[in-house]
Amino acid sequence: MRNVLMAGFLLVFIVGCKDKPGENEQVVSGKPQDHLPEMKESISRGANIYNNFCASCHLMGGDGITGVFPTLKGSDWLAEKQKASIHAIKYGLKGPIEVNGLEYDNLMPALGLNDQEVADVMNYINNSWGNNFGNFVTEEEVSAIAK
Amino acid sequence: MKSRSIFFTALAAASLVACGENGKTNEKQEVAVVDTVQQERPVTIPEDSLTTAEYETEVVVPGLQIAWGMTFLPDGGMLITEKSGELIHFKNGQKQQVQGAPEVYNRGQGGFMDVALHPDYENNGWIYFTYSSSEGEEEGGNTALMRAKLEGNQLTNKEVLYKATPNSTRGQHFGSRIDFDEQGYLYFSIGDRGNRDVNPQDITRDGGKVYRLNADGSIPTDNPFVGEANAKDAIYSFGHRNPQGMIYNPETGEIWVHEHGPQGGDEINVVKKGANYGWPRVTYGINYDGTPITEETSGPDFEDPIYYWVPSIAPSGFVYVTSDKYPELKGDLLVGSLKFQYVEHLSLDGKTVTAREKILEGIGRVRDIVQSPAGDLYVSVEGKGIVRIVPKQG
């Protein structure tokens, strides 16, 4: 009995603190095994930044809210406008923009991220939820994007 | 059978301990004086019951980015905080940037937040601000409260009355709104700083709290946690997530806040001395990835909201309308919606919300709403500026 009880304790210790998904979980549904180690690390850091700064509007699954916050998952805007996307994350973005045929006329504030964080979150959204956009974004590339 | 129940007790005990420093605050809140004599039942009204009302608006202050807070000076001018850190004095149709505004940590949801005048501003000149500040040892920022005076185009006599600790580079949940009650106490809010399992339930830590101070920044001696070991004695209530709306309700004599839930579970709470509003142990919301946070929406140790929203509207800005210029709104609440881009009119019977109505539908992300001393309603819309709601009559 004692062993079972201990096992129960252990189990709950492990599970007990896992019942807060959402905060820092990394969901990368691309093919991370295909990425170089530095890309994997960047995506992993980017997942934290995404959940911290982006998910409250664009949601964990990158779906956004139709008509209010544009989707990132399968977004033609993100796929086709990599530089503009970096610019938006770095300096904010004011609409109107058209994403997957829908107009969004809204304001995304500048997030106050440093260049490495911008690169990481770009790599995360480019390679999550089935997205396979762009090339590996580096800190240097972000710092070269001027206001 | 018997061993099974022991097992479950062990489970329950372990899960309490497992998730951290929360256990100890449990006992503390029982010591606190909590007025729960008349417990209102939480109310919600489904989205499909919303009606819509048409109002005209006129642009008063154009060309603002994110006008986070605004207040009216006795001479009819306005003070406006831009999230990015500028303090704007708007007078006679002109915007002027005030010098000496506090240095803000503009990251994520942080930046320059609320502005409020002392109730006796005409005699003492004190203006209060909340903003995120990187002051302190650690990297990052946390919410601060400052008071200052406006002389010419310059802020003077600046005093930081409160600075929450520790700093954090997380981008979420700085709060913050400021208001005063009729006794002249100052209340302000700080969100959980994106650290929900650590901050809101722990009264020895900042974040996830409503604070009460004397207007000079000193701690009222009858604050609920004064004298408790290690407690932050500025705390007035705790277990909040991220209040970005605060009013003094003159009918009930109470401070009310609304606060952002996660996905679902935005709330209106009547702020009571020493009360615990339950975040994240009880909530009507779920995680952004759709998983549950807790199965519980209520509990004996927690104060229920008087109203909650599912889905979330992302509330910011809060007014209790007393103006005769809008008889159909008088005695009711207005709440801005960042997410759905309208102003929500909540009909109020005492402390019960009886109806929801959308006004200014599609206007944009509503950040703040205030009633001016002349009784006009002003709405701050992100990316646009400040508009006045044109009264329907005369």
Coordinates of C-alpha atoms in Angstrom, one line a residue:
Chain A
M1 CA 0.0 0.0 0.0
R2 CA 2.7 2.3 1.0
N3 CA 4.4 1.9 -2.4
V4 CA 1.1 2.7 -4.2
L5 CA 0.7 5.7 -2.1
M6 CA 4.2 6.9 -2.9
A7 CA 3.6 6.3 -6.5
G8 CA 0.5 8.3 -6.3
F9 CA 2.4 11.1 -4.8
L10 CA 5.0 11.0 -7.4
L11 CA 2.5 10.9 -10.2
V12 CA 0.7 13.9 -8.9
F13 CA 4.0 15.8 -8.4
I14 CA 4.7 15.2 -12.0
V15 CA 1.2 15.7 -13.3
G16 CA 0.2 18.4 -10.8
C17 CA 2.4 21.0 -12.3
K18 CA 1.6 20.0 -15.8
D19 CA -2.0 21.1 -15.5
K20 CA -1.0 24.6 -16.6
P21 CA -0.5 24.0 -20.3
G22 CA -0.7 27.1 -22.4
E23 CA 1.8 29.1 -20.5
N24 CA 5.0 27.8 -21.9
E25 CA 4.3 24.8 -23.9
Q26 CA 6.1 24.5 -27.2
V27 CA 3.9 23.3 -30.0
V28 CA 5.9 23.0 -33.2
S29 CA 4.0 21.1 -35.8
G30 CA 6.3 21.6 -38.7
K31 CA 9.0 19.1 -39.1
P32 CA 11.5 20.1 -36.5
Q33 CA 13.6 17.1 -37.2
D34 CA 14.5 18.6 -40.5
H35 CA 15.8 21.8 -39.0
L36 CA 19.4 22.6 -38.1
P37 CA 20.1 22.8 -34.4
E38 CA 20.3 26.6 -34.4
M39 CA 16.9 26.8 -36.1
K40 CA 15.5 24.4 -33.6
E41 CA 16.8 26.5 -30.7
S42 CA 15.5 29.6 -32.3
I43 CA 12.0 28.1 -32.8
S44 CA 12.0 26.9 -29.2
R45 CA 12.8 30.3 -27.9
G46 CA 10.3 31.8 -30.3
A47 CA 7.6 29.5 -28.9
N48 CA 8.0 31.1 -25.5
I49 CA 7.9 34.6 -26.9
Y50 CA 4.9 33.7 -29.0
N51 CA 3.0 32.4 -26.0
N52 CA 4.1 35.4 -24.0
F53 CA 3.5 38.2 -26.4
C54 CA 1.3 37.0 -29.3
A55 CA -1.1 34.3 -28.2
S56 CA -3.5 36.5 -26.4
C57 CA -4.6 37.9 -29.8
H58 CA -3.4 35.5 -32.5
L59 CA -4.2 32.5 -30.2
M60 CA -2.1 29.4 -29.4
G61 CA -3.0 27.7 -32.7
G62 CA -2.2 30.8 -34.7
D63 CA -5.8 31.1 -35.9
G64 CA -6.4 34.6 -34.7
I65 CA -10.0 35.9 -34.7
T66 CA -11.6 36.3 -38.1
G67 CA -12.0 39.9 -38.9
V68 CA -10.2 41.2 -35.9
F69 CA -6.8 39.6 -35.5
P70 CA -5.5 38.0 -38.7
T71 CA -4.6 34.3 -38.8
L72 CA -0.9 33.4 -38.9
K73 CA -1.6 29.7 -39.7
G74 CA -1.6 29.4 -43.4
S75 CA -1.5 33.2 -43.8
D76 CA -0.7 34.4 -47.3
W77 CA 0.4 37.7 -45.9
L78 CA 3.0 36.1 -43.7
A79 CA 4.1 33.7 -46.4
E80 CA 4.6 36.4 -49.0
K81 CA 5.7 39.4 -46.9
Q82 CA 8.5 38.1 -44.8
K83 CA 10.2 41.5 -44.5
A84 CA 7.0 43.3 -43.8
S85 CA 6.2 40.7 -41.2
I86 CA 9.6 41.3 -39.4
H87 CA 8.9 45.1 -39.7
A88 CA 5.4 44.5 -38.1
I89 CA 6.8 42.6 -35.2
K90 CA 9.6 45.1 -34.7
Y91 CA 7.8 48.3 -35.1
G92 CA 4.1 47.5 -35.0
L93 CA 1.6 47.5 -37.8
K94 CA -1.4 49.6 -38.7
G95 CA -4.0 48.4 -41.1
P96 CA -5.6 48.0 -43.5
I97 CA -4.0 44.8 -44.7
E98 CA -5.6 41.9 -46.6
V99 CA -5.0 38.4 -45.2
N100 CA -6.4 35.3 -47.1
G101 CA -8.9 37.6 -48.8
L102 CA -10.2 39.3 -45.7
E103 CA -9.4 42.9 -44.8
Y104 CA -8.1 43.7 -41.3
D105 CA -8.0 47.4 -40.3
N106 CA -6.5 47.4 -36.9
L107 CA -3.4 48.3 -34.9
M108 CA -0.8 46.0 -33.6
P109 CA 1.5 47.8 -31.2
A110 CA 5.3 47.6 -31.3
L111 CA 6.1 44.7 -28.9
G112 CA 9.4 46.0 -27.5
L113 CA 11.2 42.8 -28.4
N114 CA 14.9 42.8 -29.2
D115 CA 16.2 41.8 -32.6
Q116 CA 17.0 38.2 -31.5
E117 CA 13.5 37.8 -30.0
V118 CA 12.0 39.1 -33.3
A119 CA 14.0 36.6 -35.2
D120 CA 13.0 33.8 -32.9
V121 CA 9.3 34.5 -33.0
M122 CA 9.5 34.8 -36.8
N123 CA 11.1 31.4 -37.0
Y124 CA 8.4 30.0 -34.7
I125 CA 5.4 31.3 -36.7
N126 CA 7.1 30.4 -40.0
N127 CA 7.4 26.8 -38.9
S128 CA 4.3 26.1 -36.8
W129 CA 0.8 24.9 -37.3
G130 CA 1.8 23.4 -40.7
N131 CA 3.4 26.7 -41.9
N132 CA 6.6 26.2 -43.9
F133 CA 7.4 29.8 -44.8
G134 CA 10.6 31.8 -45.5
N135 CA 14.2 31.0 -44.6
F136 CA 15.9 31.0 -41.3
V137 CA 15.6 34.5 -39.9
T138 CA 18.7 35.8 -38.1
E139 CA 19.2 38.6 -35.7
E140 CA 21.3 40.4 -38.3
E141 CA 18.5 40.3 -40.8
V142 CA 16.1 41.8 -38.2
S143 CA 18.5 44.6 -37.2
A144 CA 18.8 45.5 -40.9
I145 CA 15.1 46.3 -41.1
A146 CA 14.8 50.0 -40.6
K147 CA 11.7 51.9 -39.4
Chain B
M1 CA -12.0 1.0 -0.2
K2 CA -10.6 2.6 2.8
S3 CA -7.1 2.7 1.3
R4 CA -8.6 4.2 -1.7
S5 CA -9.8 7.2 0.1
I6 CA -6.5 7.7 1.8
F7 CA -4.9 7.6 -1.6
F8 CA -7.2 10.3 -2.9
T9 CA -6.5 12.5 0.1
A10 CA -2.9 12.1 -0.6
L11 CA -3.5 13.0 -4.2
A12 CA -5.3 16.2 -3.2
A13 CA -2.7 17.1 -0.7
A14 CA 0.1 16.6 -3.1
S15 CA -1.5 18.6 -5.8
L16 CA -1.9 21.5 -3.5
V17 CA 1.7 21.4 -2.4
A18 CA 3.0 20.5 -5.9
C19 CA 2.0 23.8 -7.5
G20 CA 3.9 26.0 -5.2
E21 CA 3.7 28.7 -2.7
N22 CA 0.0 28.9 -2.8
G23 CA -0.8 26.8 0.2
K24 CA 0.3 29.2 2.8
T25 CA -1.8 32.2 1.7
N26 CA -4.8 30.0 2.2
E27 CA -4.7 30.5 6.0
K28 CA -4.0 34.2 5.7
Q29 CA -7.1 35.0 3.8
E30 CA -9.2 33.6 6.5
V31 CA -7.7 36.1 8.9
A32 CA -8.7 38.9 6.6
V33 CA -12.0 40.7 7.1
V34 CA -14.1 39.7 4.2
D35 CA -17.6 41.1 3.8
T36 CA -19.6 38.3 2.3
V37 CA -22.9 38.9 4.0
Q38 CA -24.7 39.6 0.8
Q39 CA -23.2 37.3 -1.8
E40 CA -24.5 38.1 -5.3
R41 CA -24.7 35.3 -7.7
P42 CA -22.5 35.6 -10.8
V43 CA -24.4 36.5 -13.9
T44 CA -23.6 36.1 -17.5
I45 CA -25.7 37.0 -20.6
P46 CA -25.0 35.0 -23.8
E47 CA -23.6 36.7 -26.9
D48 CA -26.7 36.1 -29.0
S49 CA -28.8 38.2 -26.5
L50 CA -26.8 41.4 -27.4
T51 CA -28.8 44.2 -28.9
T52 CA -27.3 47.1 -30.8
A53 CA -27.9 50.9 -30.4
E54 CA -26.7 53.5 -32.8
Y55 CA -24.8 56.6 -31.7
E56 CA -23.0 59.3 -33.5
T57 CA -19.4 60.1 -32.6
E58 CA -17.2 63.1 -33.2
V59 CA -13.5 63.0 -33.3
V60 CA -12.1 65.2 -30.5
V61 CA -8.4 64.3 -30.5
P62 CA -7.2 62.7 -33.8
G63 CA -3.8 61.2 -34.6
L64 CA -3.1 59.2 -31.5
Q65 CA -1.5 55.7 -31.4
I66 CA -2.6 54.0 -28.2
A67 CA -4.2 56.6 -25.9
W68 CA -4.2 54.3 -22.8
G69 CA -5.6 56.7 -20.3
M70 CA -7.2 60.2 -20.2
T71 CA -8.5 62.7 -17.7
F72 CA -9.9 66.2 -17.8
L73 CA -8.3 69.2 -16.2
P74 CA -10.6 71.8 -14.6
D75 CA -9.9 74.3 -17.4
G76 CA -11.4 71.8 -19.9
G77 CA -8.0 70.5 -21.2
M78 CA -7.2 66.9 -21.2
L79 CA -4.2 64.8 -20.2
I80 CA -3.6 61.8 -22.3
T81 CA -1.1 59.0 -21.9
E82 CA 0.3 57.3 -25.0
K83 CA 1.4 53.7 -24.3
S84 CA 4.7 54.4 -25.9
G85 CA 5.5 57.0 -23.1
E86 CA 4.3 60.4 -24.2
L87 CA 2.1 62.5 -22.0
I88 CA -0.1 64.8 -24.1
H89 CA -1.8 67.9 -22.9
F90 CA -4.7 68.7 -25.2
K91 CA -6.1 72.2 -25.0
N92 CA -7.9 74.4 -27.3
G93 CA -7.6 71.9 -30.1
Q94 CA -3.9 71.6 -29.8
K95 CA -1.7 68.7 -28.7
Q96 CA 1.4 69.5 -26.7
Q97 CA 3.8 66.9 -25.3
V98 CA 4.5 67.4 -21.6
Q99 CA 8.1 67.3 -20.6
G100 CA 9.3 65.1 -17.8
A101 CA 6.9 62.2 -18.2
P102 CA 8.0 59.0 -16.4
E103 CA 10.3 56.8 -18.3
V104 CA 8.3 53.7 -19.3
Y105 CA 9.3 50.1 -20.0
N106 CA 7.4 49.8 -23.3
R107 CA 7.3 46.1 -23.9
G108 CA 4.3 43.8 -24.6
Q109 CA 1.3 45.1 -22.8
G110 CA 3.5 47.4 -20.7
G111 CA 4.0 51.1 -21.2
F112 CA 2.4 54.4 -20.0
M113 CA -1.0 53.4 -18.6
D114 CA -3.5 55.3 -16.5
V115 CA -3.7 59.0 -15.5
A116 CA -6.0 60.4 -12.8
L117 CA -6.4 63.6 -10.9
H118 CA -6.6 63.9 -7.1
P119 CA -10.3 64.5 -6.1
D120 CA -9.1 67.9 -4.7
Y121 CA -6.9 68.6 -7.7
E122 CA -7.9 72.2 -7.9
N123 CA -6.4 72.9 -4.5
N124 CA -3.4 70.5 -4.4
G125 CA -2.5 69.9 -8.1
W126 CA -1.6 66.2 -7.8
I127 CA -1.8 64.0 -10.8
Y128 CA -1.3 60.3 -10.6
F129 CA 0.1 57.9 -13.2
T130 CA 0.6 54.2 -13.6
Y131 CA 3.3 52.9 -16.0
S132 CA 5.6 50.0 -16.4
S133 CA 9.0 50.8 -15.1
S134 CA 12.4 49.1 -15.3
E135 CA 13.6 50.7 -12.0
G136 CA 15.3 48.2 -9.8
E137 CA 17.9 45.4 -9.9
E138 CA 16.5 42.8 -12.2
E139 CA 16.1 42.9 -16.0
G140 CA 12.6 43.7 -17.2
G141 CA 9.9 45.9 -15.7
N142 CA 6.9 46.0 -13.4
T143 CA 4.1 48.5 -12.7
A144 CA 4.7 51.7 -10.9
L145 CA 2.5 54.5 -9.5
M146 CA 3.8 58.1 -9.6
R147 CA 2.3 61.4 -8.6
A148 CA 3.4 64.7 -10.0
K149 CA 2.3 68.3 -10.7
L150 CA 1.9 70.0 -14.0
E151 CA 3.6 73.4 -14.2
G152 CA 3.5 75.0 -17.5
N153 CA 4.5 72.2 -19.9
Q154 CA 6.6 70.3 -17.3
L155 CA 5.9 67.6 -14.8
T156 CA 7.3 68.6 -11.4
N157 CA 7.4 67.3 -7.8
K158 CA 7.5 63.8 -9.2
E159 CA 7.3 61.1 -6.5
V160 CA 7.2 57.3 -7.2
L161 CA 4.6 56.1 -4.7
Y162 CA 4.8 52.4 -5.5
K163 CA 7.0 50.2 -7.6
A164 CA 6.0 46.6 -7.9
T165 CA 8.8 44.0 -7.7
P166 CA 10.4 41.9 -9.1
N167 CA 10.9 43.1 -12.7
S168 CA 10.1 40.6 -15.4
T169 CA 10.7 40.6 -19.1
R170 CA 7.3 38.9 -19.6
G171 CA 5.0 41.0 -21.7
Q172 CA 1.7 40.4 -20.0
H173 CA -0.6 41.8 -17.4
F174 CA 0.7 45.1 -16.0
G175 CA -2.9 46.3 -15.2
S176 CA -3.4 49.2 -14.6
R177 CA -6.1 51.6 -13.6
I178 CA -6.4 54.2 -10.9
D179 CA -9.4 55.6 -9.0
F180 CA -10.3 57.2 -5.7
D181 CA -13.2 56.5 -3.4
E182 CA -15.2 59.1 -1.5
Q183 CA -12.9 58.9 1.5
G184 CA -10.0 59.9 -0.7
Y185 CA -8.2 56.6 -0.7
L186 CA -6.4 55.8 -4.0
Y187 CA -6.8 52.4 -5.6
F188 CA -4.8 51.0 -8.4
S189 CA -4.4 47.6 -10.1
I190 CA -1.5 45.4 -11.2
G191 CA -2.0 42.3 -13.3
D192 CA -0.4 38.9 -12.6
R193 CA 2.6 39.7 -14.9
G194 CA 2.1 36.5 -16.8
N195 CA 3.0 34.5 -13.8
R196 CA -0.3 33.2 -12.6
D197 CA 0.9 30.2 -10.6
V198 CA 3.2 32.4 -8.5
N199 CA 1.8 35.9 -8.1
P200 CA -2.0 36.3 -7.7
Q201 CA -2.6 34.0 -4.7
D202 CA 0.5 35.2 -2.7
I203 CA 0.1 38.3 -0.7
T204 CA 3.8 38.5 -0.1
R205 CA 4.3 39.2 -3.8
D206 CA 3.2 41.9 -6.2
G207 CA 0.9 41.2 -9.1
G208 CA -2.7 40.1 -9.5
K209 CA -3.7 42.6 -6.9
V210 CA -5.8 45.7 -6.2
Y211 CA -3.8 48.1 -4.0
R212 CA -5.1 50.9 -1.7
L213 CA -3.0 53.8 -0.6
N214 CA -3.5 57.2 1.0
A215 CA -3.1 59.9 -1.5
D216 CA 0.4 60.7 -0.4
G217 CA 1.5 57.1 -1.0
S218 CA 1.4 56.0 2.7
I219 CA -0.3 52.8 3.7
P220 CA -3.7 53.1 5.4
T221 CA -3.3 51.6 8.8
D222 CA -6.5 49.5 8.3
N223 CA -5.4 47.9 5.1
P224 CA -6.3 44.2 5.4
F225 CA -2.8 42.7 5.5
V226 CA -1.0 45.4 7.6
G227 CA 1.1 43.6 10.2
E228 CA 1.1 40.2 8.5
A229 CA 4.6 38.8 8.2
N230 CA 6.1 39.6 4.7
A231 CA 2.8 40.7 3.3
K232 CA 2.7 43.6 0.9
D233 CA 0.6 45.9 3.0
A234 CA -0.5 48.0 0.1
I235 CA -2.6 45.1 -1.1
Y236 CA -6.4 45.5 -0.7
S237 CA -7.6 42.5 -2.6
F238 CA -5.9 39.7 -4.5
G239 CA -6.4 36.7 -6.8
H240 CA -7.0 39.1 -9.8
R241 CA -5.7 38.4 -13.3
N242 CA -5.4 41.7 -15.2
P243 CA -7.8 44.5 -14.2
Q244 CA -7.8 47.3 -16.9
G245 CA -11.0 49.0 -15.8
M246 CA -11.8 50.5 -12.4
I247 CA -14.7 52.7 -11.2
Y248 CA -16.0 54.1 -8.0
N249 CA -19.7 53.3 -8.0
P250 CA -21.3 56.3 -6.2
E251 CA -24.6 54.4 -5.6
T252 CA -23.0 51.5 -3.7
G253 CA -19.9 53.4 -2.4
E254 CA -17.6 50.7 -3.8
I255 CA -14.7 50.3 -6.1
W256 CA -15.4 47.9 -8.9
V257 CA -13.0 46.5 -11.4
H258 CA -13.3 44.5 -14.5
E259 CA -10.5 42.2 -15.5
H260 CA -9.4 40.2 -18.5
G261 CA -9.9 36.5 -18.2
P262 CA -7.9 34.1 -20.3
Q263 CA -10.0 32.6 -23.1
G264 CA -13.4 33.3 -21.6
G265 CA -13.9 34.4 -18.1
D266 CA -13.5 38.2 -18.1
E267 CA -15.1 39.4 -14.9
I268 CA -16.6 42.4 -13.1
N269 CA -15.7 42.3 -9.4
V270 CA -16.8 44.4 -6.5
V271 CA -13.5 45.1 -4.7
K272 CA -13.8 44.1 -1.0
K273 CA -11.2 44.5 1.7
G274 CA -9.0 41.4 1.9
A275 CA -11.0 39.4 -0.5
N276 CA -9.6 36.7 -2.9
Y277 CA -11.0 36.7 -6.4
G278 CA -9.7 33.3 -7.1
W279 CA -7.4 33.6 -10.1
P280 CA -6.1 31.0 -11.2
R281 CA -7.8 28.6 -8.8
V282 CA -11.3 29.4 -10.1
T283 CA -12.2 30.9 -13.4
Y284 CA -14.9 30.8 -16.1
G285 CA -12.0 30.8 -18.7
I286 CA -9.8 28.3 -20.3
N287 CA -6.2 28.4 -21.7
Y288 CA -5.6 29.9 -25.1
D289 CA -4.9 26.4 -26.5
G290 CA -8.3 25.3 -25.4
T291 CA -7.2 23.2 -22.4
P292 CA -8.8 23.7 -19.0
I293 CA -7.1 25.8 -16.3
T294 CA -9.3 24.4 -13.5
E295 CA -12.6 22.7 -13.3
E296 CA -13.8 25.1 -10.7
T297 CA -15.6 28.4 -11.3
S298 CA -16.3 29.1 -7.7
G299 CA -15.2 28.2 -4.2
P300 CA -15.8 29.0 -0.5
D301 CA -12.5 30.9 -0.2
F302 CA -13.2 33.0 -3.3
E303 CA -15.2 36.0 -4.0
D304 CA -17.5 35.5 -7.1
P305 CA -17.7 38.1 -9.8
I306 CA -21.0 39.9 -10.2
Y307 CA -20.7 39.4 -13.9
Y308 CA -18.6 37.4 -16.3
W309 CA -18.1 37.2 -20.1
V310 CA -17.8 34.0 -22.1
P311 CA -16.4 34.5 -24.7
S312 CA -14.0 37.2 -23.5
I313 CA -14.5 40.7 -24.9
A314 CA -11.1 41.8 -23.7
P315 CA -12.4 44.7 -21.5
S316 CA -10.5 47.9 -21.1
G317 CA -11.9 51.2 -19.8
F318 CA -14.9 51.4 -17.5
V319 CA -17.4 54.0 -16.7
Y320 CA -20.4 54.3 -14.3
V321 CA -22.5 56.8 -16.1
T322 CA -24.0 59.6 -13.9
S323 CA -24.5 62.1 -16.7
D324 CA -28.0 63.5 -17.5
K325 CA -26.9 64.0 -21.1
Y326 CA -27.4 60.3 -21.8
P327 CA -30.5 59.4 -19.9
E328 CA -30.7 55.9 -21.5
L329 CA -27.2 55.1 -20.1
K330 CA -27.5 56.8 -16.8
G331 CA -26.9 54.5 -13.8
D332 CA -25.4 51.9 -16.1
L333 CA -21.9 50.7 -17.0
L334 CA -19.9 51.2 -20.1
V335 CA -17.0 48.8 -20.9
G336 CA -14.7 49.0 -23.9
S337 CA -13.9 45.9 -25.9
L338 CA -10.5 45.6 -27.3
K339 CA -11.3 42.3 -29.0
F340 CA -14.7 43.0 -30.6
Q341 CA -14.1 46.7 -31.1
Y342 CA -17.2 48.2 -29.6
V343 CA -18.4 49.8 -26.4
E344 CA -20.6 47.5 -24.3
H345 CA -23.5 49.1 -22.4
L346 CA -24.4 47.0 -19.4
S347 CA -27.8 47.8 -17.8
L348 CA -27.5 47.7 -14.1
D349 CA -30.1 47.0 -11.4
G350 CA -28.2 47.5 -8.1
K351 CA -25.3 45.1 -8.6
T352 CA -27.0 42.9 -11.2
V353 CA -26.3 43.2 -14.9
T354 CA -29.7 42.9 -16.6
A355 CA -28.8 43.5 -20.3
R356 CA -26.0 43.9 -22.7
E357 CA -26.0 46.3 -25.6
K358 CA -23.4 47.0 -28.3
I359 CA -22.8 50.7 -29.0
L360 CA -20.3 52.2 -31.4
E361 CA -20.1 48.8 -33.2
G362 CA -16.9 48.4 -35.3
I363 CA -15.3 51.6 -34.0
G364 CA -11.9 49.9 -33.3
R365 CA -10.0 48.6 -30.3
V366 CA -11.5 50.5 -27.4
R367 CA -8.8 51.3 -24.8
D368 CA -10.5 53.7 -22.4
I369 CA -13.8 55.4 -21.7
V370 CA -14.3 58.4 -19.4
Q371 CA -17.1 60.8 -18.4
S372 CA -15.9 64.4 -18.5
P373 CA -16.8 66.8 -15.7
A374 CA -19.3 68.4 -18.1
G375 CA -21.0 65.0 -18.4
D376 CA -19.8 64.0 -21.9
L377 CA -18.6 60.5 -22.7
Y378 CA -15.2 60.1 -24.4
V379 CA -13.8 57.0 -25.9
S380 CA -10.2 56.2 -26.8
V381 CA -9.8 54.1 -29.8
E382 CA -6.4 52.5 -30.7
G383 CA -4.9 53.7 -33.9
K384 CA -7.5 56.5 -34.2
G385 CA -7.7 58.8 -31.2
I386 CA -10.4 60.1 -28.8
V387 CA -14.0 60.5 -29.8
R388 CA -17.0 61.9 -28.0
I389 CA -20.3 60.0 -28.0
V390 CA -22.8 62.5 -29.2
P391 CA -25.8 62.6 -26.9
K392 CA -29.1 61.7 -28.5
Q393 CA -31.0 64.6 -27.1
G394 CA -30.3 68.3 -27.1

